[in-house]
Amino acid sequence: MTSSPLLHVDAVRKQFGQRVTAAGVDIRIENGEFFTMLGPSGSGKSTVLRMIAGLEQPDSGRIVIGGQDVTDLPPWRRELGMVFQQYANFPHMNVAQNVAYGLRRKKLGRDAVRKRVTELLDLVNLSGFEDRPVTRLSGGEQQRVAIARALAPRPRLLLLDEPLSALDEKIRREMQIQLKEIQRATNTAFVYVTHDQEEALTMSDRVAVLNWGHLIQVDEPHDLFRKPKTKFAATFFRGSNVVEGKLSGDGRSFECPSFNVSMQEPNLLPGKPPAVAIRAESIGLNAPAGVDDVRFNAVLERTVYRGIYTDYLLRLVDGQSITASLTAGPELVAGQSVTLSLARESIVPLQADPL
Ligand code: ADP
Ligand code: MG
């Protein structure tokens, strides 16, 4: 017997007019998991989240929570918490009243409510803020109140739709770490929506990449980053090169004028130019022979100083461009011929995108 996952988004489809927003999305989320849906604006992330919440009905497919089909249940009977980009606090209430509001359906006594509010404010690092008016808090603090309120009734699942997007870069980065800590401490499953690749990699146990309503890839951050499955997944992460070529006659190796590598799984679909992904930081420049397996030449077009690292914009013999990012790279001048080197396993074959 296989036990059912905490949440099963079961082959869910949703279309608005001609626009397919969820094209048979299937996701299984386990207890205590931090699961992120990542994709560009309009890829269908919010629609999938809203269907989980019960704010939108799927055209077909089911939402199953803890083995129970909740597709026809209204939002308030699903025992979920939600946090949105706009801090949905009640402006006329103080911090403690806002957090306690999440408990109103629990019918707890006054002391139990106070105890739970104290616990939650401690969890989100707002101890002592009980009597403050929420309108006087910073953006980050307001969002922590919203998170405390959503977690107070111990939801089975917390749904978060771009909760940090309205915050400044510095606060956002701090909050990413705090949110992950809150998730670990409560051991509550989070379903998190963001269009920010770095945010997804920072916080998640697993990430689902969406494009045009299609689930492109579901993987742990490290695997997603190092082993993208399609061209879309590869290019969504900054620093990935996509190099196109062709398959050899026997279909077992990828060839382009610069290099030629045999493939473990020749899983490149026909009809599209076969392509591989190469991460910019996996490329060496003028490294001593023998350091890496694959070596080929390119011409340097220009260098771009990025602070922590430098981008070397290079052109391959067939005209394709490729970028190498190095933290302590060589001094080179534009027009110079350069030897690129990389490990065989950092050349990742890509499949066609489902479109
Ligand atoms: P994301 O959250 O990834 O930005 P959404 O799920 O909000 O994407 O929306 C995906 C697309 O679905 C939108 O670009 C829009 O065209 C369409 N859409 C979403 N909600 C509605 C709606 N209520 N009515 C009509 N179209 C909608
Ligand atoms: Mg959205």
PDB file of C-alpha atoms and ligand atoms in Angstrom, residues 14-17 19-22 38-50 56 161-162 193-195 210 212-213, ligand 1:
ATOM      1  CA  LYS A  14      -7.987  25.115 -16.358  1.00  0.00           C
ATOM      2  CA  GLN A  15      -8.701  27.273 -19.359  1.00  0.00           C
ATOM      3  CA  PHE A  16      -9.824  30.902 -19.542  1.00  0.00           C
ATOM      4  CA  GLY A  17     -11.321  31.348 -23.015  1.00  0.00           C
ATOM      5  CA  ARG A  19      -5.910  30.499 -22.845  1.00  0.00           C
ATOM      6  CA  VAL A  20      -4.820  27.231 -21.221  1.00  0.00           C
ATOM      7  CA  THR A  21      -3.580  28.217 -17.772  1.00  0.00           C
ATOM      8  CA  ALA A  22      -3.130  24.705 -16.344  1.00  0.00           C
ATOM      9  CA  LEU A  38       8.392  28.900 -10.205  1.00  0.00           C
ATOM     10  CA  GLY A  39       7.667  30.467 -13.567  1.00  0.00           C
ATOM     11  CA  PRO A  40       7.410  33.742 -15.459  1.00  0.00           C
ATOM     12  CA  SER A  41       4.406  36.018 -15.101  1.00  0.00           C
ATOM     13  CA  GLY A  42       1.351  34.444 -16.737  1.00  0.00           C
ATOM     14  CA  SER A  43       2.654  30.847 -16.523  1.00  0.00           C
ATOM     15  CA  GLY A  44      -0.314  29.784 -14.374  1.00  0.00           C
ATOM     16  CA  LYS A  45       1.236  29.669 -10.886  1.00  0.00           C
ATOM     17  CA  SER A  46      -1.474  31.681  -9.136  1.00  0.00           C
ATOM     18  CA  THR A  47      -4.236  29.789 -10.912  1.00  0.00           C
ATOM     19  CA  VAL A  48      -2.891  26.443  -9.671  1.00  0.00           C
ATOM     20  CA  LEU A  49      -2.522  27.854  -6.152  1.00  0.00           C
ATOM     21  CA  ARG A  50      -6.059  29.277  -6.256  1.00  0.00           C
ATOM     22  CA  GLU A  56     -10.982  28.706  -8.528  1.00  0.00           C
ATOM     23  CA  ASP A 161       1.554  33.705  -3.487  1.00  0.00           C
ATOM     24  CA  GLU A 162       4.619  35.926  -4.053  1.00  0.00           C
ATOM     25  CA  VAL A 193       4.672  30.789  -5.656  1.00  0.00           C
ATOM     26  CA  THR A 194       7.407  33.022  -7.047  1.00  0.00           C
ATOM     27  CA  HIS A 195       8.824  34.232 -10.361  1.00  0.00           C
ATOM     28  CA  LEU A 210       5.924  26.158 -15.003  1.00  0.00           C
ATOM     29  CA  TRP A 212       2.296  28.372 -20.297  1.00  0.00           C
ATOM     30  CA  GLY A 213       0.380  26.143 -17.894  1.00  0.00           C
TER      31      GLY A 213
HETATM   32  P1  ADP B   1       0.996  33.692 -12.846  1.00  0.00           P
HETATM   33  O1  ADP B   1       0.527  33.657 -11.441  1.00  0.00           O
HETATM   34  O2  ADP B   1       1.994  32.630 -13.173  1.00  0.00           O
HETATM   35  O3  ADP B   1       1.484  35.040 -13.259  1.00  0.00           O
HETATM   36  P2  ADP B   1      -1.803  33.342 -13.487  1.00  0.00           P
HETATM   37  O4  ADP B   1      -2.190  32.008 -12.976  1.00  0.00           O
HETATM   38  O5  ADP B   1      -2.201  34.522 -12.681  1.00  0.00           O
HETATM   39  O6  ADP B   1      -0.244  33.349 -13.801  1.00  0.00           O
HETATM   40  O7  ADP B   1      -2.451  33.570 -14.918  1.00  0.00           O
HETATM   41  C1  ADP B   1      -2.104  32.884 -16.077  1.00  0.00           C
HETATM   42  C2  ADP B   1      -2.955  33.415 -17.193  1.00  0.00           C
HETATM   43  O8  ADP B   1      -4.288  32.960 -17.007  1.00  0.00           O
HETATM   44  C3  ADP B   1      -3.051  34.929 -17.192  1.00  0.00           C
HETATM   45  O9  ADP B   1      -2.102  35.504 -18.055  1.00  0.00           O
HETATM   46  C4  ADP B   1      -4.440  35.197 -17.685  1.00  0.00           C
HETATM   47  O10 ADP B   1      -4.425  35.328 -19.100  1.00  0.00           O
HETATM   48  C5  ADP B   1      -5.214  33.952 -17.354  1.00  0.00           C
HETATM   49  N1  ADP B   1      -6.144  34.182 -16.229  1.00  0.00           N
HETATM   50  C6  ADP B   1      -5.883  33.994 -14.921  1.00  0.00           C
HETATM   51  N2  ADP B   1      -6.974  34.236 -14.183  1.00  0.00           N
HETATM   52  C7  ADP B   1      -7.965  34.611 -15.039  1.00  0.00           C
HETATM   53  C8  ADP B   1      -9.331  34.998 -14.889  1.00  0.00           C
HETATM   54  N3  ADP B   1      -9.916  35.038 -13.696  1.00  0.00           N
HETATM   55  N4  ADP B   1     -10.016  35.306 -16.025  1.00  0.00           N
HETATM   56  C9  ADP B   1      -9.430  35.233 -17.232  1.00  0.00           C
HETATM   57  N5  ADP B   1      -8.151  34.871 -17.433  1.00  0.00           N
HETATM   58  C10 ADP B   1      -7.401  34.568 -16.362  1.00  0.00           C
END
